[in-house]
mmCIF file of C-alpha atoms in Angstrom:
data_model
loop_
_atom_site.group_PDB
_atom_site.id
_atom_site.type_symbol
_atom_site.label_atom_id
_atom_site.label_comp_id
_atom_site.label_asym_id
_atom_site.label_seq_id
_atom_site.Cartn_x
_atom_site.Cartn_y
_atom_site.Cartn_z
ATOM 1 C CA UNK O 30 25.126 26.988 16.116
ATOM 2 C CA UNK O 31 22.427 24.336 16.548
ATOM 3 C CA UNK O 32 18.978 25.013 15.108
ATOM 4 C CA UNK O 33 16.291 25.936 17.675
ATOM 5 C CA UNK O 34 13.857 23.267 18.864
ATOM 6 C CA UNK O 35 10.194 23.276 17.748
ATOM 7 C CA UNK O 36 7.664 24.979 20.009
ATOM 8 C CA UNK O 37 4.255 23.420 19.253
ATOM 9 C CA UNK O 38 2.655 24.656 22.494
ATOM 10 C CA UNK O 39 2.952 28.430 22.501
ATOM 11 C CA UNK O 40 1.961 30.319 25.627
ATOM 12 C CA UNK O 41 -0.841 32.879 25.599
ATOM 13 C CA UNK O 42 1.795 35.588 26.002
ATOM 14 C CA UNK O 43 3.732 34.352 22.951
ATOM 15 C CA UNK O 44 0.579 34.220 20.841
ATOM 16 C CA UNK O 45 -0.349 37.740 21.894
ATOM 17 C CA UNK O 46 3.127 39.007 21.000
ATOM 18 C CA UNK O 47 2.875 37.302 17.610
ATOM 19 C CA UNK O 48 0.015 39.543 16.505
ATOM 20 C CA UNK O 49 2.508 42.393 16.133
ATOM 21 C CA UNK O 50 5.470 40.268 14.967
ATOM 22 C CA UNK O 51 4.879 38.430 11.660
ATOM 23 C CA UNK O 52 8.050 36.354 11.942
ATOM 24 C CA UNK O 53 7.182 35.132 15.442
ATOM 25 C CA UNK O 54 3.654 34.437 14.197
ATOM 26 C CA UNK O 55 5.075 32.327 11.367
ATOM 27 C CA UNK O 56 7.196 30.287 13.764
ATOM 28 C CA UNK O 57 4.383 29.717 16.276
ATOM 29 C CA UNK O 58 1.712 28.998 13.667
ATOM 30 C CA UNK O 59 3.810 26.583 11.628
ATOM 31 C CA UNK O 60 5.272 24.815 14.682
ATOM 32 C CA UNK O 61 1.674 24.458 15.856
ATOM 33 C CA UNK O 62 0.525 23.043 12.517
ATOM 34 C CA UNK O 63 3.587 20.930 11.618
ATOM 35 C CA UNK O 64 2.345 17.606 12.965
ATOM 36 C CA UNK O 65 -1.001 17.729 11.139
ATOM 37 C CA UNK O 66 -0.148 19.938 8.155
ATOM 38 C CA UNK O 67 0.041 17.176 5.557
ATOM 39 C CA UNK O 68 -3.348 15.817 6.610
ATOM 40 C CA UNK O 69 -4.938 19.278 6.705
ATOM 41 C CA UNK O 70 -3.895 20.118 3.149
ATOM 42 C CA UNK O 71 -4.201 16.577 1.731
ATOM 43 C CA UNK O 72 -0.443 16.470 1.084
ATOM 44 C CA UNK O 73 1.010 13.134 0.076
ATOM 45 C CA UNK O 74 4.226 11.803 -1.417
ATOM 46 C CA UNK O 75 2.704 9.447 -3.967
ATOM 47 C CA UNK O 76 1.843 9.713 -7.648
ATOM 48 C CA UNK O 77 -0.987 12.190 -7.004
ATOM 49 C CA UNK O 78 1.232 14.916 -5.551
ATOM 50 C CA UNK O 79 4.316 13.947 -7.561
ATOM 51 C CA UNK O 80 2.316 14.627 -10.734
ATOM 52 C CA UNK O 81 0.918 17.864 -9.340
ATOM 53 C CA UNK O 82 4.343 19.215 -8.284
ATOM 54 C CA UNK O 83 6.088 18.302 -11.530
ATOM 55 C CA UNK O 84 3.212 19.631 -13.652
ATOM 56 C CA UNK O 85 3.280 22.956 -11.786
ATOM 57 C CA UNK O 86 7.060 23.212 -12.100
ATOM 58 C CA UNK O 87 7.097 22.356 -15.796
ATOM 59 C CA UNK O 88 4.212 24.734 -16.543
ATOM 60 C CA UNK O 89 6.269 27.731 -15.507
ATOM 61 C CA UNK O 90 9.884 26.589 -15.965
ATOM 62 C CA UNK O 91 9.817 23.873 -18.624
ATOM 63 C CA UNK O 92 11.909 20.694 -18.544
ATOM 64 C CA UNK O 93 15.267 22.038 -19.734
ATOM 65 C CA UNK O 94 18.055 21.516 -17.199
ATOM 66 C CA UNK O 95 16.440 18.558 -15.446
ATOM 67 C CA UNK O 96 17.499 16.893 -13.304
ATOM 68 C CA UNK O 97 18.993 19.765 -11.315
ATOM 69 C CA UNK O 98 22.028 18.506 -9.326
ATOM 70 C CA UNK O 99 21.277 20.581 -6.198
ATOM 71 C CA UNK O 100 18.194 22.460 -5.029
ATOM 72 C CA UNK O 101 16.975 24.272 -1.934
ATOM 73 C CA UNK O 102 13.365 24.760 -0.933
ATOM 74 C CA UNK O 103 12.693 28.082 0.767
ATOM 75 C CA UNK O 104 9.938 27.903 3.373
ATOM 76 C CA UNK O 105 9.683 24.175 2.785
ATOM 77 C CA UNK O 106 7.000 23.389 5.321
ATOM 78 C CA UNK O 107 6.795 19.602 5.443
ATOM 79 C CA UNK O 108 8.755 19.313 2.191
ATOM 80 C CA UNK O 109 5.811 18.950 -0.168
ATOM 81 C CA UNK O 110 7.282 20.689 -3.220
ATOM 82 C CA UNK O 111 10.946 19.656 -2.998
ATOM 83 C CA UNK O 112 10.370 16.016 -2.032
ATOM 84 C CA UNK O 113 7.778 15.425 -4.732
ATOM 85 C CA UNK O 114 9.975 17.125 -7.338
ATOM 86 C CA UNK O 115 12.837 14.861 -6.280
ATOM 87 C CA UNK O 116 10.608 11.802 -6.655
ATOM 88 C CA UNK O 117 9.515 13.111 -10.050
ATOM 89 C CA UNK O 118 13.121 13.233 -11.278
ATOM 90 C CA UNK O 119 13.408 17.034 -11.377
ATOM 91 C CA UNK O 120 16.036 17.261 -8.592
ATOM 92 C CA UNK O 121 18.845 14.966 -7.413
ATOM 93 C CA UNK O 122 19.951 16.374 -4.030
ATOM 94 C CA UNK O 123 17.890 18.750 -1.893
ATOM 95 C CA UNK O 124 17.998 21.053 1.122
ATOM 96 C CA UNK O 125 14.912 22.122 3.089
ATOM 97 C CA UNK O 126 14.748 25.446 4.925
ATOM 98 C CA UNK O 127 11.985 26.995 6.987
ATOM 99 C CA UNK O 128 11.604 29.588 9.718
ATOM 100 C CA UNK O 129 9.694 26.964 11.731
ATOM 101 C CA UNK O 130 11.863 24.314 13.452
ATOM 102 C CA UNK O 131 8.834 22.031 13.597
ATOM 103 C CA UNK O 132 8.385 22.132 9.835
ATOM 104 C CA UNK O 133 12.087 21.416 9.186
ATOM 105 C CA UNK O 134 11.913 18.419 11.525
ATOM 106 C CA UNK O 135 8.832 16.994 9.752
ATOM 107 C CA UNK O 136 10.323 17.640 6.285
ATOM 108 C CA UNK O 137 13.518 15.783 7.194
ATOM 109 C CA UNK O 138 11.479 12.931 8.647
ATOM 110 C CA UNK O 139 9.438 12.727 5.439
ATOM 111 C CA UNK O 140 12.625 12.730 3.343
ATOM 112 C CA UNK O 141 14.123 9.937 5.437
ATOM 113 C CA UNK O 142 10.999 7.803 5.019
ATOM 114 C CA UNK O 143 11.191 8.311 1.257
ATOM 115 C CA UNK O 144 14.907 7.521 1.125
ATOM 116 C CA UNK O 145 15.785 10.907 -0.383
ATOM 117 C CA UNK O 146 19.138 12.728 -0.118
ATOM 118 C CA UNK O 147 18.052 15.821 1.824
ATOM 119 C CA UNK O 148 19.537 18.026 4.537
ATOM 120 C CA UNK O 149 17.833 20.914 6.330
ATOM 121 C CA UNK O 150 18.266 24.157 8.218
ATOM 122 C CA UNK O 151 16.052 26.525 10.164
ATOM 123 C CA UNK O 152 16.350 29.677 8.076
ATOM 124 C CA UNK O 153 15.068 33.218 7.737
ATOM 125 C CA UNK O 154 14.320 33.813 4.043
ATOM 126 C CA UNK O 155 15.800 37.301 4.316
ATOM 127 C CA UNK O 156 19.132 35.863 5.588
ATOM 128 C CA UNK O 157 19.565 32.411 4.036
ATOM 129 C CA UNK O 158 22.326 30.475 5.889
ATOM 130 C CA UNK O 159 24.098 29.138 2.797
ATOM 131 C CA UNK O 160 27.124 30.406 0.886
ATOM 132 C CA UNK O 161 27.016 32.332 -2.364
ATOM 133 C CA UNK O 162 26.574 30.233 -5.506
ATOM 134 C CA UNK O 163 25.478 27.094 -3.622
ATOM 135 C CA UNK O 164 22.508 25.772 -5.616
ATOM 136 C CA UNK O 165 21.440 25.070 -9.174
ATOM 137 C CA UNK O 166 17.780 25.615 -8.274
ATOM 138 C CA UNK O 167 15.738 27.289 -5.532
ATOM 139 C CA UNK O 168 12.067 26.401 -5.207
ATOM 140 C CA UNK O 169 9.220 27.372 -2.932
ATOM 141 C CA UNK O 170 5.505 26.700 -2.665
ATOM 142 C CA UNK O 171 3.163 29.114 -0.882
ATOM 143 C CA UNK O 172 6.062 30.852 0.856
ATOM 144 C CA UNK O 173 6.560 34.355 -0.580
ATOM 145 C CA UNK O 174 3.293 35.655 0.877
ATOM 146 C CA UNK O 175 4.597 34.836 4.396
ATOM 147 C CA UNK O 176 7.843 36.824 4.058
ATOM 148 C CA UNK O 177 7.836 40.429 5.362
ATOM 149 C CA UNK O 178 10.485 41.701 2.898
ATOM 150 C CA UNK O 179 9.963 39.796 -0.369
ATOM 151 C CA UNK O 180 12.518 41.826 -2.411
ATOM 152 C CA UNK O 181 15.185 41.076 0.219
ATOM 153 C CA UNK O 182 14.313 37.373 0.082
ATOM 154 C CA UNK O 183 14.540 37.352 -3.725
ATOM 155 C CA UNK O 184 17.970 39.008 -3.539
ATOM 156 C CA UNK O 185 19.053 36.273 -1.115
ATOM 157 C CA UNK O 186 17.711 33.612 -3.453
ATOM 158 C CA UNK O 187 19.792 35.031 -6.298
ATOM 159 C CA UNK O 188 22.836 35.199 -4.019
ATOM 160 C CA UNK O 189 22.733 31.475 -3.146
ATOM 161 C CA UNK O 190 21.993 30.432 -6.734
ATOM 162 C CA UNK O 191 24.872 29.550 -9.004
ATOM 163 C CA UNK O 192 25.285 31.813 -12.058
ATOM 164 C CA UNK O 193 22.601 30.772 -14.518
ATOM 165 C CA UNK O 194 20.670 28.984 -11.752
ATOM 166 C CA UNK O 195 16.888 29.087 -11.681
ATOM 167 C CA UNK O 196 14.235 29.832 -9.070
ATOM 168 C CA UNK O 197 10.614 28.667 -9.181
ATOM 169 C CA UNK O 198 7.976 29.839 -6.711
ATOM 170 C CA UNK O 199 4.431 28.507 -6.967
ATOM 171 C CA UNK O 200 1.205 28.553 -4.993
ATOM 172 C CA UNK O 201 1.207 32.281 -4.227
ATOM 173 C CA UNK O 202 -2.206 33.983 -3.825
ATOM 174 C CA UNK O 203 -3.230 36.683 -6.251
ATOM 175 C CA UNK O 204 -4.971 39.782 -4.946
ATOM 176 C CA UNK O 205 -8.325 38.959 -6.551
ATOM 177 C CA UNK O 206 -8.059 35.205 -5.976
ATOM 178 C CA UNK O 207 -7.298 35.613 -2.297
ATOM 179 C CA UNK O 208 -10.374 37.820 -1.863
ATOM 180 C CA UNK O 209 -12.884 35.311 -3.191
ATOM 181 C CA UNK O 210 -11.091 32.294 -1.664
ATOM 182 C CA UNK O 211 -11.164 33.830 1.824
ATOM 183 C CA UNK O 212 -14.824 34.757 1.519
ATOM 184 C CA UNK O 213 -15.750 31.261 0.344
ATOM 185 C CA UNK O 214 -13.745 29.709 3.179
ATOM 186 C CA UNK O 215 -15.319 31.912 5.822
ATOM 187 C CA UNK O 216 -18.832 31.236 4.543
ATOM 188 C CA UNK O 217 -18.231 27.473 4.406
ATOM 189 C CA UNK O 218 -16.811 27.410 7.956
ATOM 190 C CA UNK O 219 -19.792 29.368 9.309
ATOM 191 C CA UNK O 220 -22.325 27.165 7.512
ATOM 192 C CA UNK O 221 -20.679 23.876 8.477
ATOM 193 C CA UNK O 222 -20.105 24.703 12.142
ATOM 194 C CA UNK O 223 -23.677 25.985 12.526
ATOM 195 C CA UNK O 224 -25.558 23.354 10.527
ATOM 196 C CA UNK O 225 -23.787 20.578 12.462
ATOM 197 C CA UNK O 226 -25.310 21.908 15.683
ATOM 198 C CA UNK O 227 -28.658 20.527 14.512
ATOM 199 C CA UNK O 228 -29.768 17.221 16.056
ATOM 200 C CA UNK O 229 -29.484 14.793 13.111
ATOM 201 C CA UNK O 230 -26.119 16.265 12.047
ATOM 202 C CA UNK O 231 -24.287 16.502 15.382
ATOM 203 C CA UNK O 232 -22.263 13.391 14.498
ATOM 204 C CA UNK O 233 -20.677 15.527 11.782
ATOM 205 C CA UNK O 234 -19.508 18.125 14.296
ATOM 206 C CA UNK O 235 -15.962 18.188 15.599
ATOM 207 C CA UNK O 236 -15.557 18.555 19.389
ATOM 208 C CA UNK O 237 -15.858 22.193 20.410
ATOM 209 C CA UNK O 238 -12.295 22.317 21.753
ATOM 210 C CA UNK O 239 -10.986 21.269 18.313
ATOM 211 C CA UNK O 240 -13.109 23.922 16.608
ATOM 212 C CA UNK O 241 -11.847 26.517 19.091
ATOM 213 C CA UNK O 242 -8.248 25.499 18.405
ATOM 214 C CA UNK O 243 -8.850 25.753 14.657
ATOM 215 C CA UNK O 244 -10.290 29.227 15.173
ATOM 216 C CA UNK O 245 -7.222 30.281 17.164
ATOM 217 C CA UNK O 246 -4.974 28.881 14.435
ATOM 218 C CA UNK O 247 -7.010 30.756 11.820
ATOM 219 C CA UNK O 248 -6.522 33.978 13.771
ATOM 220 C CA UNK O 249 -2.748 33.483 13.640
ATOM 221 C CA UNK O 250 -3.010 32.457 9.986
ATOM 222 C CA UNK O 251 -4.413 35.896 9.242
ATOM 223 C CA UNK O 252 -1.195 37.366 10.683
ATOM 224 C CA UNK O 253 1.218 35.080 8.823
ATOM 225 C CA UNK O 254 -0.444 35.646 5.443
ATOM 226 C CA UNK O 255 1.163 39.021 4.810
ATOM 227 C CA UNK O 256 0.960 39.555 1.049
ATOM 228 C CA UNK O 257 -1.126 38.927 -2.020
ATOM 229 C CA UNK O 258 0.329 39.503 -5.473
ATOM 230 C CA UNK O 259 -0.543 40.994 -8.805
ATOM 231 C CA UNK O 260 1.310 38.854 -11.380
ATOM 232 C CA UNK O 261 2.864 41.843 -13.151
ATOM 233 C CA UNK O 262 3.912 43.368 -9.836
ATOM 234 C CA UNK O 263 5.610 40.111 -8.822
ATOM 235 C CA UNK O 264 7.491 40.034 -12.133
ATOM 236 C CA UNK O 265 8.730 43.589 -11.540
ATOM 237 C CA UNK O 266 9.815 42.616 -8.018
ATOM 238 C CA UNK O 267 11.923 39.732 -9.334
ATOM 239 C CA UNK O 268 13.466 41.885 -12.043
ATOM 240 C CA UNK O 269 14.255 44.549 -9.457
ATOM 241 C CA UNK O 270 16.071 41.951 -7.335
ATOM 242 C CA UNK O 271 18.379 41.258 -10.297
ATOM 243 C CA UNK O 272 16.763 38.225 -11.952
ATOM 244 C CA UNK O 273 16.554 37.751 -15.714
ATOM 245 C CA UNK O 274 14.223 35.702 -17.922
ATOM 246 C CA UNK O 275 11.396 36.376 -15.452
ATOM 247 C CA UNK O 276 7.951 34.940 -16.173
ATOM 248 C CA UNK O 277 4.758 34.688 -14.091
ATOM 249 C CA UNK O 278 1.924 32.254 -14.839
ATOM 250 C CA UNK O 279 -1.411 31.921 -13.040
ATOM 251 C CA UNK O 280 -3.611 28.867 -12.420
ATOM 252 C CA UNK O 281 -6.788 27.734 -10.646
ATOM 253 C CA UNK O 282 -10.002 29.679 -11.080
ATOM 254 C CA UNK O 283 -12.804 27.107 -11.256
ATOM 255 C CA UNK O 284 -10.613 24.734 -9.226
ATOM 256 C CA UNK O 285 -10.219 27.347 -6.488
ATOM 257 C CA UNK O 286 -13.938 28.183 -6.418
ATOM 258 C CA UNK O 287 -14.605 24.539 -5.552
ATOM 259 C CA UNK O 288 -11.382 23.743 -3.705
ATOM 260 C CA UNK O 289 -11.599 26.312 -0.934
ATOM 261 C CA UNK O 290 -15.100 25.318 0.245
ATOM 262 C CA UNK O 291 -14.125 21.639 0.068
ATOM 263 C CA UNK O 292 -10.930 22.092 2.107
ATOM 264 C CA UNK O 293 -12.755 24.236 4.672
ATOM 265 C CA UNK O 294 -15.551 21.682 4.998
ATOM 266 C CA UNK O 295 -12.981 18.922 5.526
ATOM 267 C CA UNK O 296 -11.315 20.937 8.297
ATOM 268 C CA UNK O 297 -14.653 21.484 10.066
ATOM 269 C CA UNK O 298 -15.916 17.887 10.256
ATOM 270 C CA UNK O 299 -14.479 14.779 11.988
ATOM 271 C CA UNK O 300 -11.811 13.085 9.812
ATOM 272 C CA UNK O 301 -13.566 9.703 10.033
ATOM 273 C CA UNK O 302 -16.526 11.152 8.117
ATOM 274 C CA UNK O 303 -14.311 11.776 5.099
ATOM 275 C CA UNK O 304 -14.475 8.408 3.392
ATOM 276 C CA UNK O 305 -12.196 7.227 0.599
ATOM 277 C CA UNK O 306 -15.140 7.735 -1.753
ATOM 278 C CA UNK O 307 -15.440 11.380 -0.664
ATOM 279 C CA UNK O 308 -11.709 12.001 -1.031
ATOM 280 C CA UNK O 309 -11.687 10.479 -4.522
ATOM 281 C CA UNK O 310 -14.706 12.604 -5.490
ATOM 282 C CA UNK O 311 -12.991 15.779 -4.256
ATOM 283 C CA UNK O 312 -9.726 14.890 -5.990
ATOM 284 C CA UNK O 313 -11.299 14.044 -9.345
ATOM 285 C CA UNK O 314 -13.493 17.147 -9.216
ATOM 286 C CA UNK O 315 -10.363 19.223 -8.682
ATOM 287 C CA UNK O 316 -8.674 17.471 -11.620
ATOM 288 C CA UNK O 317 -11.601 18.154 -13.938
ATOM 289 C CA UNK O 318 -11.860 21.805 -12.924
ATOM 290 C CA UNK O 319 -8.093 22.277 -13.211
ATOM 291 C CA UNK O 320 -8.265 20.898 -16.752
ATOM 292 C CA UNK O 321 -11.082 23.363 -17.516
ATOM 293 C CA UNK O 322 -8.901 26.172 -16.174
ATOM 294 C CA UNK O 323 -5.896 25.178 -18.297
ATOM 295 C CA UNK O 324 -7.636 24.274 -21.537
ATOM 296 C CA UNK O 325 -10.402 26.894 -21.636
ATOM 297 C CA UNK O 326 -10.498 29.586 -18.973
ATOM 298 C CA UNK O 327 -6.784 30.482 -19.110
ATOM 299 C CA UNK O 328 -7.311 31.413 -22.772
ATOM 300 C CA UNK O 329 -10.236 33.772 -22.194
ATOM 301 C CA UNK O 330 -9.883 35.213 -18.670
ATOM 302 C CA UNK O 331 -7.315 37.779 -17.452
ATOM 303 C CA UNK O 332 -4.524 36.085 -15.511
ATOM 304 C CA UNK O 333 -5.244 38.339 -12.512
ATOM 305 C CA UNK O 334 -8.537 36.457 -11.848
ATOM 306 C CA UNK O 335 -6.845 33.137 -11.110
ATOM 307 C CA UNK O 336 -6.070 32.152 -7.532
ATOM 308 C CA UNK O 337 -2.430 31.016 -7.773
ATOM 309 C CA UNK O 338 0.507 32.797 -9.320
ATOM 310 C CA UNK O 339 3.795 31.039 -10.148
ATOM 311 C CA UNK O 340 7.014 32.814 -11.038
ATOM 312 C CA UNK O 341 10.385 31.778 -12.392
ATOM 313 C CA UNK O 342 13.585 33.537 -13.318
ATOM 314 C CA UNK O 343 17.312 32.961 -13.443
ATOM 315 C CA UNK O 344 20.467 34.425 -11.990
ATOM 316 C CA UNK O 345 22.483 36.199 -14.683
ATOM 317 C CA UNK O 346 25.329 34.009 -15.969
ATOM 318 C CA UNK O 347 28.879 34.790 -14.914
ATOM 319 C CA UNK O 348 30.624 37.312 -17.182
ATOM 320 C CA UNK O 349 32.897 35.764 -19.794
ATOM 321 C CA UNK O 350 36.568 36.546 -19.165
ATOM 322 C CA UNK O 351 38.403 37.758 -22.265
#
């Protein structure tokens, strides 16, 4: 059966129905965002994001087993995590999957531009369309919090992994981190969109129709973001699904306190106002604050305070035949 086509222009009736159907909301929202997603989240496929992806992966899973012969990204979006891990030498051959046809199309296009060996499928995380024991590695970035039944998805991940295969999920919001990040984002949006109404600053204001569209997207975003996680709870969830060697690690406290206002500000002003100098400032500030998080704050603050949680585990090895 052929994968469904993207639907980037949902009708008012479809959007209304999505408010009570998280899976439909995920499809509509991510099809809507697919074409501009990389720009919105400053995603690239160069050394900056290659280093970020490999550092995140190695921080939770280590370097043993690299390069993995085959890997699938669950909820791949535009392919950010998988494609950058492939460029970083962590993975040889990859498969992208997402509930959104638009995201799968963009991910495959990105892979083709990069010359990477990648195939893709539109896929429900609770019913992954691959055979048992298909992959050496399953990865995901900012995906688990979109899935209605996370334990079912984790069981599916273990099903498609080969015995002894590993999963790594990163970029998931913690309960406490999500609370302060959302509040900071909302405050920054309100301040930016109101201050730029003033005469001298109107050149910094996006056209009203673009702001309205962003607000509609944000309303759907509130529907697709289903879960936040306590690190210990997420570990128990993975163990309950049948994983072994489970470990959760958190990151970004100071970096999130600065990052969320910066990203929200960038979404609220015209792109041409964001000069190379500004982007380099924002990037280097994030690097410095991330280093502070890793070298100092992670040693003195409870892991629950950090914004992102990452988790890894493995599928139990096949029993030895006597």
